[in-house]
GROMACS .gro file of C-alpha atoms in nm:
model
  224
    1MET     CA    1  13.437  -1.942  -8.002
    2VAL     CA    2  13.271  -2.102  -7.700
    3VAL     CA    3  12.959  -2.304  -7.777
    4ASN     CA    4  12.689  -2.327  -7.512
    5ARG     CA    5  12.615  -2.700  -7.484
    6TYR     CA    6  12.298  -2.622  -7.292
    7SER     CA    7  12.141  -2.378  -7.537
    8TRP     CA    8  11.855  -2.622  -7.594
    9LEU     CA    9  11.738  -2.551  -7.239
   10MET     CA   10  11.683  -2.182  -7.314
   11PRO     CA   11  11.336  -2.055  -7.411
   12ASP     CA   12  11.255  -2.027  -7.783
   13SER     CA   13  11.119  -1.674  -7.756
   14ALA     CA   14  11.303  -1.359  -7.651
   15PRO     CA   15  11.214  -1.213  -7.308
   16LEU     CA   16  10.962  -0.930  -7.304
   17ALA     CA   17  11.089  -0.580  -7.256
   18ASP     CA   18  11.046  -0.382  -6.934
   19LYS     CA   19  10.995  -0.680  -6.707
   20ASP     CA   20  10.848  -0.591  -6.366
   21SER     CA   21  10.621  -0.760  -6.112
   22ALA     CA   22  10.307  -0.674  -6.309
   23THR     CA   23  10.458  -0.815  -6.626
   24THR     CA   24  10.566  -1.131  -6.444
   25THR     CA   25  10.217  -1.179  -6.301
   26ALA     CA   26  10.052  -1.107  -6.635
   27ALA     CA   27  10.294  -1.340  -6.817
   28THR     CA   28  10.221  -1.623  -6.574
   29LEU     CA   29   9.847  -1.580  -6.620
   30ALA     CA   30   9.898  -1.557  -6.996
   31LEU     CA   31  10.077  -1.891  -6.989
   32LEU     CA   32   9.766  -2.040  -6.830
   33ALA     CA   33   9.547  -1.852  -7.078
   34PHE     CA   34   9.741  -1.999  -7.369
   35GLY     CA   35   9.689  -2.344  -7.221
   36GLU     CA   36   9.316  -2.285  -7.179
   37LEU     CA   37   9.282  -2.163  -7.538
   38THR     CA   38   9.472  -2.469  -7.659
   39ASP     CA   39   9.243  -2.692  -7.451
   40PHE     CA   40   8.940  -2.521  -7.603
   41GLU     CA   41   9.063  -2.587  -7.955
   42GLN     CA   42   9.156  -2.948  -7.886
   43MET     CA   43   8.834  -3.037  -7.705
   44ALA     CA   44   8.622  -2.866  -7.969
   45THR     CA   45   8.802  -3.072  -8.234
   46ASN     CA   46   8.754  -3.389  -8.030
   47ALA     CA   47   8.385  -3.308  -7.989
   48THR     CA   48   8.349  -3.270  -8.366
   49SER     CA   49   8.514  -3.606  -8.437
   50ALA     CA   50   8.355  -3.803  -8.150
   51ALA     CA   51   8.145  -4.098  -8.266
   52ARG     CA   52   7.911  -4.092  -7.966
   53TRP     CA   53   7.668  -3.810  -7.895
   54ASP     CA   54   7.728  -3.822  -7.522
   55ASP     CA   55   8.100  -3.765  -7.584
   56LYS     CA   56   8.022  -3.476  -7.820
   57ILE     CA   57   7.809  -3.303  -7.561
   58VAL     CA   58   8.054  -3.344  -7.272
   59LEU     CA   59   8.352  -3.233  -7.479
   60ALA     CA   60   8.161  -2.931  -7.609
   61ARG     CA   61   8.078  -2.828  -7.253
   62LEU     CA   62   8.440  -2.874  -7.144
   63ALA     CA   63   8.560  -2.671  -7.442
   64SER     CA   64   8.318  -2.393  -7.347
   65GLN     CA   65   8.454  -2.388  -6.991
   66SER     CA   66   8.813  -2.366  -7.116
   67PHE     CA   67   8.725  -2.067  -7.330
   68ALA     CA   68   8.546  -1.905  -7.034
   69ASN     CA   69   8.867  -1.955  -6.833
   70PHE     CA   70   9.064  -1.791  -7.113
   71GLU     CA   71   8.829  -1.493  -7.110
   72GLU     CA   72   8.854  -1.451  -6.732
   73LEU     CA   73   9.233  -1.471  -6.740
   74SER     CA   74   9.237  -1.220  -7.026
   75ARG     CA   75   9.028  -0.974  -6.826
   76HIS     CA   76   9.263  -0.997  -6.530
   77ILE     CA   77   9.567  -0.950  -6.754
   78GLY     CA   78   9.397  -0.643  -6.900
   79ASP     CA   79   9.340  -0.508  -6.550
   80LEU     CA   80   9.717  -0.529  -6.501
   81GLY     CA   81   9.763  -0.308  -6.805
   82ARG     CA   82   9.902  -0.586  -7.022
   83ASP     CA   83   9.794  -0.733  -7.356
   84VAL     CA   84   9.705  -1.104  -7.349
   85VAL     CA   85   9.764  -1.138  -7.724
   86GLU     CA   86  10.118  -1.002  -7.701
   87LEU     CA   87  10.197  -1.226  -7.405
   88CYS     CA   88  10.052  -1.536  -7.571
   89ARG     CA   89  10.255  -1.465  -7.883
   90HIS     CA   90  10.564  -1.464  -7.664
   91PHE     CA   91  10.499  -1.826  -7.561
   92GLU     CA   92  10.369  -1.947  -7.897
   93PRO     CA   93  10.696  -2.081  -8.045
   94THR     CA   94  10.747  -2.339  -7.772
   95PHE     CA   95  10.388  -2.462  -7.792
   96THR     CA   96  10.413  -2.477  -8.171
   97VAL     CA   97  10.719  -2.701  -8.155
   98LEU     CA   98  10.540  -2.935  -7.914
   99ALA     CA   99  10.228  -2.946  -8.133
  100GLU     CA  100  10.432  -3.030  -8.441
  101ARG     CA  101  10.620  -3.309  -8.265
  102THR     CA  102  10.309  -3.467  -8.112
  103ARG     CA  103  10.042  -3.487  -8.382
  104PRO     CA  104   9.775  -3.743  -8.281
  105ARG     CA  105   9.664  -3.991  -8.547
  106ASP     CA  106   9.311  -4.045  -8.419
  107TRP     CA  107   9.052  -3.953  -8.156
  108HIS     CA  108   9.196  -4.171  -7.880
  109GLU     CA  109   9.546  -4.036  -7.932
  110SER     CA  110   9.408  -3.683  -7.920
  111LEU     CA  111   9.236  -3.754  -7.588
  112MET     CA  112   9.556  -3.908  -7.455
  113LYS     CA  113   9.759  -3.607  -7.566
  114GLY     CA  114   9.537  -3.373  -7.367
  115PHE     CA  115   9.544  -3.606  -7.066
  116VAL     CA  116   9.924  -3.630  -7.056
  117PHE     CA  117   9.998  -3.269  -7.152
  118ASP     CA  118   9.746  -3.107  -6.918
  119GLY     CA  119   9.843  -3.330  -6.629
  120ILE     CA  120  10.213  -3.253  -6.657
  121MET     CA  121  10.178  -2.885  -6.743
  122ASN     CA  122   9.926  -2.819  -6.465
  123ASP     CA  123  10.171  -2.965  -6.212
  124PHE     CA  124  10.445  -2.738  -6.346
  125TYR     CA  125  10.215  -2.435  -6.365
  126ARG     CA  126  10.169  -2.459  -5.989
  127THR     CA  127  10.538  -2.380  -5.944
  128ALA     CA  128  10.489  -2.066  -6.153
  129VAL     CA  129  10.177  -1.940  -5.973
  130ASP     CA  130  10.307  -1.992  -5.619
  131GLU     CA  131  10.448  -1.639  -5.602
  132LEU     CA  132  10.142  -1.462  -5.746
  133GLU     CA  133   9.952  -1.214  -5.535
  134GLU     CA  134   9.575  -1.201  -5.500
  135PRO     CA  135   9.346  -1.207  -5.687
  136GLY     CA  136   9.567  -1.361  -5.955
  137TYR     CA  137   9.673  -1.650  -5.735
  138SER     CA  138   9.318  -1.759  -5.647
  139LEU     CA  139   9.208  -1.731  -6.010
  140ALA     CA  140   9.499  -1.947  -6.128
  141ILE     CA  141   9.450  -2.210  -5.857
  142THR     CA  142   9.076  -2.230  -5.920
  143ILE     CA  143   9.144  -2.309  -6.285
  144LEU     CA  144   9.421  -2.557  -6.207
  145ASP     CA  145   9.202  -2.733  -5.947
  146ASP     CA  146   8.922  -2.794  -6.199
  147THR     CA  147   8.967  -3.162  -6.289
  148ARG     CA  148   8.646  -3.220  -6.487
  149ALA     CA  149   8.824  -3.255  -6.821
  150MET     CA  150   9.087  -3.489  -6.679
  151GLU     CA  151   8.820  -3.702  -6.512
  152PHE     CA  152   8.620  -3.733  -6.833
  153VAL     CA  153   8.923  -3.839  -7.037
  154ARG     CA  154   9.041  -4.079  -6.768
  155ASN     CA  155   8.701  -4.249  -6.749
  156ARG     CA  156   8.657  -4.257  -7.126
  157LEU     CA  157   9.000  -4.398  -7.202
  158THR     CA  158   8.984  -4.648  -6.917
  159GLU     CA  159   8.661  -4.782  -7.065
  160ASP     CA  160   8.803  -4.828  -7.415
  161VAL     CA  161   9.146  -4.955  -7.305
  162ALA     CA  162   8.984  -5.228  -7.095
  163GLU     CA  163   8.801  -5.357  -7.402
  164ASP     CA  164   9.085  -5.333  -7.657
  165THR     CA  165   9.433  -5.464  -7.574
  166GLN     CA  166   9.578  -5.334  -7.900
  167LEU     CA  167   9.451  -4.986  -7.821
  168ALA     CA  168   9.601  -5.016  -7.472
  169SER     CA  169   9.945  -5.105  -7.612
  170ARG     CA  170   9.932  -4.826  -7.869
  171LEU     CA  171   9.826  -4.562  -7.616
  172ALA     CA  172  10.094  -4.675  -7.369
  173LEU     CA  173  10.362  -4.617  -7.635
  174TRP     CA  174  10.202  -4.288  -7.737
  175GLY     CA  175  10.194  -4.179  -7.374
  176ARG     CA  176  10.568  -4.241  -7.337
  177LYS     CA  177  10.643  -4.022  -7.637
  178LEU     CA  178  10.411  -3.752  -7.505
  179VAL     CA  179  10.567  -3.743  -7.160
  180ALA     CA  180  10.920  -3.714  -7.300
  181GLU     CA  181  10.823  -3.428  -7.531
  182THR     CA  182  10.612  -3.250  -7.272
  183LEU     CA  183  10.875  -3.262  -6.997
  184GLY     CA  184  11.133  -3.112  -7.231
  185ARG     CA  185  10.904  -2.832  -7.347
  186ALA     CA  186  10.774  -2.764  -6.995
  187ARG     CA  187  11.124  -2.706  -6.865
  188HIS     CA  188  11.192  -2.493  -7.172
  189ILE     CA  189  10.898  -2.261  -7.112
  190LEU     CA  190  10.899  -2.246  -6.732
  191THR     CA  191  11.258  -2.116  -6.737
  192ASP     CA  192  11.161  -1.822  -6.958
  193PRO     CA  193  11.301  -1.517  -6.771
  194VAL     CA  194  10.973  -1.327  -6.800
  195LEU     CA  195  10.809  -1.575  -6.559
  196GLY     CA  196  11.068  -1.521  -6.289
  197VAL     CA  197  11.079  -1.890  -6.193
  198ASP     CA  198  11.412  -2.020  -6.065
  199GLU     CA  199  11.531  -2.306  -6.285
  200ALA     CA  200  11.628  -2.502  -5.972
  201VAL     CA  201  11.261  -2.496  -5.865
  202VAL     CA  202  11.158  -2.642  -6.200
  203VAL     CA  203  11.426  -2.912  -6.183
  204ASP     CA  204  11.332  -3.000  -5.825
  205ALA     CA  205  10.967  -3.041  -5.931
  206ILE     CA  206  11.042  -3.297  -6.204
  207PRO     CA  207  11.045  -3.612  -5.982
  208ALA     CA  208  10.705  -3.524  -5.830
  209VAL     CA  209  10.564  -3.434  -6.172
  210THR     CA  210  10.677  -3.764  -6.325
  211ALA     CA  211  10.545  -3.957  -6.024
  212ASN     CA  212  10.205  -3.792  -6.064
  213HIS     CA  213  10.209  -3.879  -6.433
  214SER     CA  214  10.280  -4.243  -6.353
  215LYS     CA  215   9.984  -4.249  -6.114
  216ARG     CA  216   9.755  -4.103  -6.381
  217MET     CA  217   9.870  -4.362  -6.634
  218SER     CA  218   9.815  -4.640  -6.381
  219ALA     CA  219   9.461  -4.512  -6.333
  220LEU     CA  220   9.409  -4.577  -6.705
  221GLY     CA  221   9.543  -4.930  -6.667
  222LEU     CA  222   9.859  -4.838  -6.858
  223VAL     CA  223  10.227  -4.844  -6.770
  224ALA     CA  224  10.402  -4.508  -6.793
   0.00000   0.00000   0.00000
């Protein structure tokens, strides 16, 4: 019996049946929709546990925008004759594994998780949306170009890291774990056949993605 040494690179979920261009487009938008729904849940949780009222308000607004993005993506997927719930379920196993392996211990680690994960995944998502036709392409790019959440987290963490060297050291270590886990899962999910993304494109994007991550960490005053 021949054992595939690279089986860990294959997606966790089975490819959807009857793949065509509409399914590929809908699946790509559903991947973004899943990310927006995850962002909504995480930011809503962070808003609930925030100690400062100004943080609560900003995070609640950002969570609301993420859910609005999810709704808009869902409508477009419906217009393509596809079911956003079915498509999101297809991607769920990979996201579940990542969530289980990267459980934050406190509010700052939760913010950092969103900062690292969204930064890396958004860079990779751009490789998946490049082949989309209008209006799906413009919708996806508009969502990916919205940096309000990233800017809030960057400013908030930079403020606290500058005042607490122990927090800075802890978040730097946490960030390294997050980037390793996220890169592995991103490659896993972007090579799902239903998305129609060539694995070579994903591999070629990794150096630029990691370089962008390093720049974001430097902006926090941390070493990647």
